[in-house]
């Protein structure tokens, strides 16, 4: 959690991660033919578990560098509530959390 993450570094990492996930999904799709297969879901789950810590620390560092509390990074996981409590109100709250996180990540860094 030490160090700084400026806006360019953060979004380059997000772009890299998005490209990596696209590649992984394509590989799993060609192996299983369907991403709803049990093996594909296990593969996605394992990779997600491995990447959760680096993603969280990157987001927490970026939010902290913007002058906000790093605890706001937990808003990223508000989307998990939509699986537990599938209602329109929870989805709207989750969307608002994601918008807030986006605005925090594009804010200029505080010195």
mmCIF file of N, CA and C in Angstrom:
data_model
loop_
_atom_site.group_PDB
_atom_site.id
_atom_site.type_symbol
_atom_site.label_atom_id
_atom_site.label_comp_id
_atom_site.label_asym_id
_atom_site.label_seq_id
_atom_site.Cartn_x
_atom_site.Cartn_y
_atom_site.Cartn_z
ATOM 1 N N UNK A 1 0.816 -1.194 0.000
ATOM 2 C CA UNK A 1 0.000 0.000 0.000
ATOM 3 C C UNK A 1 0.858 1.256 0.000
ATOM 4 N N UNK A 2 2.165 1.099 0.043
ATOM 5 C CA UNK A 2 3.032 2.265 0.004
ATOM 6 C C UNK A 2 3.239 2.684 -1.436
ATOM 7 N N UNK A 3 3.613 3.924 -1.604
ATOM 8 C CA UNK A 3 3.854 4.443 -2.940
ATOM 9 C C UNK A 3 2.668 5.242 -3.431
ATOM 10 N N UNK A 4 2.789 5.680 -4.677
ATOM 11 C CA UNK A 4 1.758 6.521 -5.265
ATOM 12 C C UNK A 4 1.312 5.899 -6.587
ATOM 13 N N UNK A 5 0.090 6.198 -6.967
ATOM 14 C CA UNK A 5 -0.445 5.768 -8.247
ATOM 15 C C UNK A 5 -1.135 6.971 -8.873
ATOM 16 N N UNK A 6 -0.495 7.547 -9.897
ATOM 17 C CA UNK A 6 -1.135 8.698 -10.527
ATOM 18 C C UNK A 6 -2.200 8.219 -11.514
ATOM 19 N N UNK A 7 -2.925 9.154 -12.073
ATOM 20 C CA UNK A 7 -4.067 8.835 -12.925
ATOM 21 C C UNK A 7 -3.652 8.002 -14.142
ATOM 22 N N UNK A 8 -2.571 8.387 -14.795
ATOM 23 C CA UNK A 8 -2.123 7.654 -15.982
ATOM 24 C C UNK A 8 -1.725 6.225 -15.654
ATOM 25 N N UNK A 9 -0.984 6.025 -14.580
ATOM 26 C CA UNK A 9 -0.586 4.675 -14.181
ATOM 27 C C UNK A 9 -1.805 3.818 -13.870
ATOM 28 N N UNK A 10 -2.768 4.397 -13.161
ATOM 29 C CA UNK A 10 -3.967 3.652 -12.787
ATOM 30 C C UNK A 10 -4.731 3.194 -14.022
ATOM 31 N N UNK A 11 -4.992 4.122 -14.945
ATOM 32 C CA UNK A 11 -5.803 3.755 -16.102
ATOM 33 C C UNK A 11 -5.043 2.863 -17.076
ATOM 34 N N UNK A 12 -3.714 2.969 -17.133
ATOM 35 C CA UNK A 12 -2.941 2.028 -17.940
ATOM 36 C C UNK A 12 -3.053 0.620 -17.363
ATOM 37 N N UNK A 13 -3.007 0.518 -16.032
ATOM 38 C CA UNK A 13 -3.154 -0.791 -15.386
ATOM 39 C C UNK A 13 -4.551 -1.358 -15.632
ATOM 40 N N UNK A 14 -5.574 -0.511 -15.583
ATOM 41 C CA UNK A 14 -6.943 -0.960 -15.841
ATOM 42 C C UNK A 14 -7.086 -1.428 -17.290
ATOM 43 N N UNK A 15 -6.497 -0.688 -18.233
ATOM 44 C CA UNK A 15 -6.531 -1.097 -19.635
ATOM 45 C C UNK A 15 -5.829 -2.442 -19.817
ATOM 46 N N UNK A 16 -4.656 -2.590 -19.213
ATOM 47 C CA UNK A 16 -3.915 -3.846 -19.309
ATOM 48 C C UNK A 16 -4.714 -5.004 -18.735
ATOM 49 N N UNK A 17 -5.340 -4.769 -17.604
ATOM 50 C CA UNK A 17 -6.144 -5.807 -16.975
ATOM 51 C C UNK A 17 -7.343 -6.175 -17.840
ATOM 52 N N UNK A 18 -7.967 -5.186 -18.455
ATOM 53 C CA UNK A 18 -9.111 -5.452 -19.334
ATOM 54 C C UNK A 18 -8.698 -6.286 -20.544
ATOM 55 N N UNK A 19 -7.564 -5.964 -21.114
ATOM 56 C CA UNK A 19 -7.069 -6.750 -22.250
ATOM 57 C C UNK A 19 -6.722 -8.170 -21.823
ATOM 58 N N UNK A 20 -6.141 -8.317 -20.635
ATOM 59 C CA UNK A 20 -5.808 -9.642 -20.134
ATOM 60 C C UNK A 20 -7.077 -10.464 -19.922
ATOM 61 N N UNK A 21 -8.124 -9.858 -19.326
ATOM 62 C CA UNK A 21 -9.379 -10.572 -19.106
ATOM 63 C C UNK A 21 -10.028 -10.974 -20.425
ATOM 64 N N UNK A 22 -9.953 -10.105 -21.419
ATOM 65 C CA UNK A 22 -10.503 -10.443 -22.735
ATOM 66 C C UNK A 22 -9.797 -11.661 -23.303
ATOM 67 N N UNK A 23 -8.486 -11.699 -23.198
ATOM 68 C CA UNK A 23 -7.699 -12.833 -23.673
ATOM 69 C C UNK A 23 -8.067 -14.107 -22.912
ATOM 70 N N UNK A 24 -8.205 -14.004 -21.591
ATOM 71 C CA UNK A 24 -8.561 -15.170 -20.766
ATOM 72 C C UNK A 24 -9.948 -15.683 -21.138
ATOM 73 N N UNK A 25 -10.912 -14.778 -21.307
ATOM 74 C CA UNK A 25 -12.253 -15.195 -21.692
ATOM 75 C C UNK A 25 -12.253 -15.879 -23.055
ATOM 76 N N UNK A 26 -11.466 -15.361 -23.994
ATOM 77 C CA UNK A 26 -11.394 -15.996 -25.311
ATOM 78 C C UNK A 26 -10.803 -17.399 -25.214
ATOM 79 N N UNK A 27 -9.754 -17.551 -24.431
ATOM 80 C CA UNK A 27 -9.151 -18.876 -24.256
ATOM 81 C C UNK A 27 -10.150 -19.840 -23.636
ATOM 82 N N UNK A 28 -10.812 -19.408 -22.560
ATOM 83 C CA UNK A 28 -11.795 -20.280 -21.909
ATOM 84 C C UNK A 28 -12.967 -20.590 -22.838
ATOM 85 N N UNK A 29 -13.361 -19.620 -23.657
ATOM 86 C CA UNK A 29 -14.449 -19.857 -24.603
ATOM 87 C C UNK A 29 -14.051 -20.907 -25.638
ATOM 88 N N UNK A 30 -12.803 -20.823 -26.139
ATOM 89 C CA UNK A 30 -12.371 -21.806 -27.132
ATOM 90 C C UNK A 30 -12.154 -23.179 -26.520
ATOM 91 N N UNK A 31 -11.771 -23.237 -25.245
ATOM 92 C CA UNK A 31 -11.580 -24.532 -24.586
ATOM 93 C C UNK A 31 -12.919 -25.184 -24.277
ATOM 94 N N UNK A 32 -13.838 -24.427 -23.676
ATOM 95 C CA UNK A 32 -15.094 -25.004 -23.199
ATOM 96 C C UNK A 32 -16.269 -24.794 -24.156
ATOM 97 N N UNK A 33 -16.161 -23.837 -25.067
ATOM 98 C CA UNK A 33 -17.243 -23.574 -26.003
ATOM 99 C C UNK A 33 -18.382 -22.763 -25.416
ATOM 100 N N UNK A 34 -18.403 -22.647 -24.105
ATOM 101 C CA UNK A 34 -19.462 -21.918 -23.426
ATOM 102 C C UNK A 34 -18.918 -21.485 -22.067
ATOM 103 N N UNK A 35 -19.040 -20.216 -21.741
ATOM 104 C CA UNK A 35 -18.506 -19.724 -20.474
ATOM 105 C C UNK A 35 -19.383 -20.087 -19.285
ATOM 106 N N UNK A 36 -20.541 -20.723 -19.543
ATOM 107 C CA UNK A 36 -21.395 -21.180 -18.453
ATOM 108 C C UNK A 36 -21.049 -22.600 -18.007
ATOM 109 N N UNK A 37 -20.090 -23.217 -18.668
ATOM 110 C CA UNK A 37 -19.641 -24.544 -18.256
ATOM 111 C C UNK A 37 -18.959 -24.476 -16.897
ATOM 112 N N UNK A 38 -19.021 -25.555 -16.169
ATOM 113 C CA UNK A 38 -18.451 -25.600 -14.816
ATOM 114 C C UNK A 38 -16.954 -25.295 -14.820
ATOM 115 N N UNK A 39 -16.207 -25.866 -15.751
ATOM 116 C CA UNK A 39 -14.762 -25.653 -15.818
ATOM 117 C C UNK A 39 -14.405 -24.201 -16.095
ATOM 118 N N UNK A 40 -15.171 -23.555 -16.964
ATOM 119 C CA UNK A 40 -14.922 -22.142 -17.269
ATOM 120 C C UNK A 40 -15.191 -21.281 -16.043
ATOM 121 N N UNK A 41 -16.254 -21.601 -15.316
ATOM 122 C CA UNK A 41 -16.573 -20.836 -14.104
ATOM 123 C C UNK A 41 -15.495 -21.016 -13.042
ATOM 124 N N UNK A 42 -14.959 -22.223 -12.929
ATOM 125 C CA UNK A 42 -13.872 -22.466 -11.967
ATOM 126 C C UNK A 42 -12.632 -21.670 -12.373
ATOM 127 N N UNK A 43 -12.295 -21.671 -13.654
ATOM 128 C CA UNK A 43 -11.138 -20.908 -14.137
ATOM 129 C C UNK A 43 -11.284 -19.417 -13.879
ATOM 130 N N UNK A 44 -12.455 -18.882 -14.156
ATOM 131 C CA UNK A 44 -12.708 -17.454 -13.919
ATOM 132 C C UNK A 44 -12.647 -17.153 -12.426
ATOM 133 N N UNK A 45 -13.186 -18.037 -11.609
ATOM 134 C CA UNK A 45 -13.158 -17.843 -10.158
ATOM 135 C C UNK A 45 -11.751 -17.851 -9.595
ATOM 136 N N UNK A 46 -10.921 -18.754 -10.065
ATOM 137 C CA UNK A 46 -9.527 -18.839 -9.579
ATOM 138 C C UNK A 46 -8.755 -17.585 -9.972
ATOM 139 N N UNK A 47 -8.887 -17.162 -11.210
ATOM 140 C CA UNK A 47 -8.172 -15.968 -11.663
ATOM 141 C C UNK A 47 -8.670 -14.734 -10.924
ATOM 142 N N UNK A 48 -9.973 -14.650 -10.698
ATOM 143 C CA UNK A 48 -10.525 -13.515 -9.950
ATOM 144 C C UNK A 48 -9.984 -13.481 -8.530
ATOM 145 N N UNK A 49 -9.887 -14.639 -7.892
ATOM 146 C CA UNK A 49 -9.359 -14.701 -6.524
ATOM 147 C C UNK A 49 -7.897 -14.270 -6.481
ATOM 148 N N UNK A 50 -7.138 -14.621 -7.495
ATOM 149 C CA UNK A 50 -5.728 -14.240 -7.539
ATOM 150 C C UNK A 50 -5.578 -12.727 -7.734
ATOM 151 N N UNK A 51 -6.429 -12.130 -8.553
ATOM 152 C CA UNK A 51 -6.277 -10.717 -8.904
ATOM 153 C C UNK A 51 -6.995 -9.754 -7.965
ATOM 154 N N UNK A 52 -7.743 -10.244 -7.001
ATOM 155 C CA UNK A 52 -8.523 -9.344 -6.152
ATOM 156 C C UNK A 52 -7.632 -8.448 -5.285
ATOM 157 N N UNK A 53 -6.547 -8.978 -4.763
ATOM 158 C CA UNK A 53 -5.669 -8.181 -3.886
ATOM 159 C C UNK A 53 -4.930 -7.094 -4.672
ATOM 160 N N UNK A 54 -4.283 -7.417 -5.804
ATOM 161 C CA UNK A 54 -3.614 -6.339 -6.543
ATOM 162 C C UNK A 54 -4.582 -5.266 -7.041
ATOM 163 N N UNK A 55 -5.770 -5.671 -7.467
ATOM 164 C CA UNK A 55 -6.752 -4.686 -7.925
ATOM 165 C C UNK A 55 -7.183 -3.770 -6.793
ATOM 166 N N UNK A 56 -7.435 -4.346 -5.643
ATOM 167 C CA UNK A 56 -7.877 -3.549 -4.505
ATOM 168 C C UNK A 56 -6.788 -2.583 -4.061
ATOM 169 N N UNK A 57 -5.545 -3.044 -3.988
ATOM 170 C CA UNK A 57 -4.470 -2.153 -3.545
ATOM 171 C C UNK A 57 -4.222 -1.033 -4.554
ATOM 172 N N UNK A 58 -4.313 -1.340 -5.833
ATOM 173 C CA UNK A 58 -4.154 -0.304 -6.857
ATOM 174 C C UNK A 58 -5.235 0.756 -6.709
ATOM 175 N N UNK A 59 -6.473 0.332 -6.545
ATOM 176 C CA UNK A 59 -7.575 1.271 -6.385
ATOM 177 C C UNK A 59 -7.440 2.068 -5.087
ATOM 178 N N UNK A 60 -7.067 1.398 -4.005
ATOM 179 C CA UNK A 60 -6.917 2.091 -2.719
ATOM 180 C C UNK A 60 -5.811 3.148 -2.796
ATOM 181 N N UNK A 61 -4.699 2.828 -3.455
ATOM 182 C CA UNK A 61 -3.614 3.807 -3.596
ATOM 183 C C UNK A 61 -4.062 4.996 -4.422
ATOM 184 N N UNK A 62 -4.802 4.730 -5.510
ATOM 185 C CA UNK A 62 -5.271 5.838 -6.370
ATOM 186 C C UNK A 62 -6.234 6.738 -5.610
ATOM 187 N N UNK A 63 -7.140 6.145 -4.879
ATOM 188 C CA UNK A 63 -8.105 6.943 -4.113
ATOM 189 C C UNK A 63 -7.395 7.752 -3.033
ATOM 190 N N UNK A 64 -6.428 7.139 -2.362
ATOM 191 C CA UNK A 64 -5.671 7.847 -1.328
ATOM 192 C C UNK A 64 -4.889 9.009 -1.933
ATOM 193 N N UNK A 65 -4.322 8.824 -3.124
ATOM 194 C CA UNK A 65 -3.568 9.884 -3.779
ATOM 195 C C UNK A 65 -4.457 11.046 -4.214
ATOM 196 N N UNK A 66 -5.744 10.794 -4.365
ATOM 197 C CA UNK A 66 -6.688 11.859 -4.710
ATOM 198 C C UNK A 66 -7.136 12.640 -3.486
ATOM 199 N N UNK A 67 -6.703 12.220 -2.316
ATOM 200 C CA UNK A 67 -7.044 12.940 -1.103
ATOM 201 C C UNK A 67 -8.246 12.379 -0.363
ATOM 202 N N UNK A 68 -8.752 11.252 -0.790
ATOM 203 C CA UNK A 68 -9.892 10.632 -0.125
ATOM 204 C C UNK A 68 -9.404 9.451 0.706
ATOM 205 N N UNK A 69 -10.272 8.910 1.510
ATOM 206 C CA UNK A 69 -9.916 7.761 2.335
ATOM 207 C C UNK A 69 -9.818 6.510 1.473
ATOM 208 N N UNK A 70 -8.795 5.707 1.712
ATOM 209 C CA UNK A 70 -8.617 4.478 0.944
ATOM 210 C C UNK A 70 -9.758 3.503 1.196
ATOM 211 N N UNK A 71 -10.484 3.678 2.296
ATOM 212 C CA UNK A 71 -11.600 2.789 2.610
ATOM 213 C C UNK A 71 -12.715 2.899 1.561
ATOM 214 N N UNK A 72 -12.730 3.989 0.789
ATOM 215 C CA UNK A 72 -13.713 4.107 -0.288
ATOM 216 C C UNK A 72 -13.530 3.032 -1.351
ATOM 217 N N UNK A 73 -12.380 2.383 -1.392
ATOM 218 C CA UNK A 73 -12.139 1.318 -2.361
ATOM 219 C C UNK A 73 -13.100 0.150 -2.147
ATOM 220 N N UNK A 74 -13.618 0.018 -0.935
ATOM 221 C CA UNK A 74 -14.573 -1.054 -0.673
ATOM 222 C C UNK A 74 -15.877 -0.850 -1.433
ATOM 223 N N UNK A 75 -16.122 0.364 -1.930
ATOM 224 C CA UNK A 75 -17.308 0.610 -2.743
ATOM 225 C C UNK A 75 -17.286 -0.207 -4.025
ATOM 226 N N UNK A 76 -16.083 -0.606 -4.463
ATOM 227 C CA UNK A 76 -15.959 -1.429 -5.657
ATOM 228 C C UNK A 76 -16.723 -2.728 -5.497
ATOM 229 N N UNK A 77 -16.754 -3.236 -4.300
ATOM 230 C CA UNK A 77 -17.397 -4.521 -4.051
ATOM 231 C C UNK A 77 -18.875 -4.378 -3.736
ATOM 232 N N UNK A 78 -19.433 -3.175 -3.902
ATOM 233 C CA UNK A 78 -20.870 -2.993 -3.708
ATOM 234 C C UNK A 78 -21.661 -3.740 -4.769
ATOM 235 N N UNK A 79 -21.045 -3.987 -5.898
ATOM 236 C CA UNK A 79 -21.716 -4.752 -6.949
ATOM 237 C C UNK A 79 -22.033 -6.171 -6.535
ATOM 238 N N UNK A 80 -21.295 -6.684 -5.561
ATOM 239 C CA UNK A 80 -21.591 -8.028 -5.068
ATOM 240 C C UNK A 80 -22.954 -8.080 -4.397
ATOM 241 N N UNK A 81 -23.411 -6.945 -3.887
ATOM 242 C CA UNK A 81 -24.726 -6.910 -3.254
ATOM 243 C C UNK A 81 -25.841 -7.192 -4.249
ATOM 244 N N UNK A 82 -25.618 -6.867 -5.521
ATOM 245 C CA UNK A 82 -26.661 -7.107 -6.510
ATOM 246 C C UNK A 82 -26.894 -8.599 -6.717
ATOM 247 N N UNK A 83 -25.883 -9.423 -6.416
ATOM 248 C CA UNK A 83 -26.075 -10.872 -6.499
ATOM 249 C C UNK A 83 -26.786 -11.395 -5.258
ATOM 250 N N UNK A 84 -26.515 -10.772 -4.108
ATOM 251 C CA UNK A 84 -27.124 -11.220 -2.865
ATOM 252 C C UNK A 84 -28.539 -10.689 -2.693
ATOM 253 N N UNK A 85 -28.744 -9.443 -3.081
ATOM 254 C CA UNK A 85 -30.046 -8.789 -2.934
ATOM 255 C C UNK A 85 -30.467 -8.209 -4.285
ATOM 256 N N UNK A 86 -30.915 -9.050 -5.209
ATOM 257 C CA UNK A 86 -31.236 -8.550 -6.551
ATOM 258 C C UNK A 86 -32.510 -7.708 -6.564
ATOM 259 N N UNK A 87 -32.326 -6.423 -6.396
ATOM 260 C CA UNK A 87 -33.458 -5.501 -6.501
ATOM 261 C C UNK A 87 -32.988 -4.247 -7.218
ATOM 262 N N UNK A 88 -33.906 -3.504 -7.740
ATOM 263 C CA UNK A 88 -33.565 -2.305 -8.501
ATOM 264 C C UNK A 88 -32.916 -1.260 -7.603
ATOM 265 N N UNK A 89 -33.325 -1.171 -6.353
ATOM 266 C CA UNK A 89 -32.747 -0.188 -5.425
ATOM 267 C C UNK A 89 -31.281 -0.504 -5.172
ATOM 268 N N UNK A 90 -30.966 -1.774 -4.960
ATOM 269 C CA UNK A 90 -29.572 -2.178 -4.724
ATOM 270 C C UNK A 90 -28.736 -1.923 -5.970
ATOM 271 N N UNK A 91 -29.309 -2.168 -7.139
ATOM 272 C CA UNK A 91 -28.582 -1.920 -8.385
ATOM 273 C C UNK A 91 -28.305 -0.432 -8.582
ATOM 274 N N UNK A 92 -29.258 0.411 -8.238
ATOM 275 C CA UNK A 92 -29.052 1.855 -8.356
ATOM 276 C C UNK A 92 -27.982 2.316 -7.371
ATOM 277 N N UNK A 93 -28.016 1.803 -6.145
ATOM 278 C CA UNK A 93 -26.998 2.155 -5.157
ATOM 279 C C UNK A 93 -25.625 1.712 -5.637
ATOM 280 N N UNK A 94 -25.539 0.513 -6.192
ATOM 281 C CA UNK A 94 -24.275 0.013 -6.716
ATOM 282 C C UNK A 94 -23.776 0.881 -7.870
ATOM 283 N N UNK A 95 -24.661 1.279 -8.755
ATOM 284 C CA UNK A 95 -24.286 2.154 -9.866
ATOM 285 C C UNK A 95 -23.753 3.487 -9.351
ATOM 286 N N UNK A 96 -24.402 4.047 -8.346
ATOM 287 C CA UNK A 96 -23.929 5.305 -7.759
ATOM 288 C C UNK A 96 -22.550 5.132 -7.124
ATOM 289 N N UNK A 97 -22.312 3.982 -6.497
ATOM 290 C CA UNK A 97 -20.983 3.709 -5.928
ATOM 291 C C UNK A 97 -19.927 3.665 -7.021
ATOM 292 N N UNK A 98 -20.249 3.028 -8.146
ATOM 293 C CA UNK A 98 -19.293 2.949 -9.239
ATOM 294 C C UNK A 98 -19.032 4.318 -9.859
ATOM 295 N N UNK A 99 -20.052 5.128 -9.972
ATOM 296 C CA UNK A 99 -19.859 6.488 -10.490
ATOM 297 C C UNK A 99 -18.962 7.287 -9.551
ATOM 298 N N UNK A 100 -19.189 7.166 -8.246
ATOM 299 C CA UNK A 100 -18.355 7.850 -7.255
ATOM 300 C C UNK A 100 -16.904 7.388 -7.368
ATOM 301 N N UNK A 101 -16.684 6.081 -7.501
ATOM 302 C CA UNK A 101 -15.321 5.577 -7.654
ATOM 303 C C UNK A 101 -14.675 6.101 -8.926
ATOM 304 N N UNK A 102 -15.420 6.143 -10.010
ATOM 305 C CA UNK A 102 -14.874 6.656 -11.263
ATOM 306 C C UNK A 102 -14.444 8.109 -11.100
ATOM 307 N N UNK A 103 -15.292 8.903 -10.481
ATOM 308 C CA UNK A 103 -14.951 10.313 -10.270
ATOM 309 C C UNK A 103 -13.727 10.459 -9.379
ATOM 310 N N UNK A 104 -13.576 9.594 -8.394
ATOM 311 C CA UNK A 104 -12.386 9.639 -7.539
ATOM 312 C C UNK A 104 -11.124 9.288 -8.317
ATOM 313 N N UNK A 105 -11.225 8.316 -9.221
ATOM 314 C CA UNK A 105 -10.027 7.874 -9.938
ATOM 315 C C UNK A 105 -9.564 8.864 -10.997
ATOM 316 N N UNK A 106 -10.467 9.707 -11.490
ATOM 317 C CA UNK A 106 -10.041 10.674 -12.499
ATOM 318 C C UNK A 106 -9.663 12.018 -11.879
ATOM 319 N N UNK A 107 -9.857 12.144 -10.584
ATOM 320 C CA UNK A 107 -9.498 13.399 -9.896
ATOM 321 C C UNK A 107 -7.974 13.563 -9.895
ATOM 322 N N UNK A 108 -7.489 14.792 -9.919
ATOM 323 C CA UNK A 108 -6.040 14.999 -9.870
ATOM 324 C C UNK A 108 -5.468 14.561 -8.517
ATOM 325 N N UNK A 109 -4.221 14.136 -8.553
ATOM 326 C CA UNK A 109 -3.554 13.698 -7.324
ATOM 327 C C UNK A 109 -3.233 14.885 -6.445
ATOM 328 N N UNK A 110 -3.342 14.671 -5.149
ATOM 329 C CA UNK A 110 -2.951 15.695 -4.170
ATOM 330 C C UNK A 110 -1.468 15.503 -3.875
ATOM 331 N N UNK A 111 -0.776 16.566 -3.680
ATOM 332 C CA UNK A 111 0.668 16.476 -3.382
ATOM 333 C C UNK A 111 0.892 16.497 -1.901
#
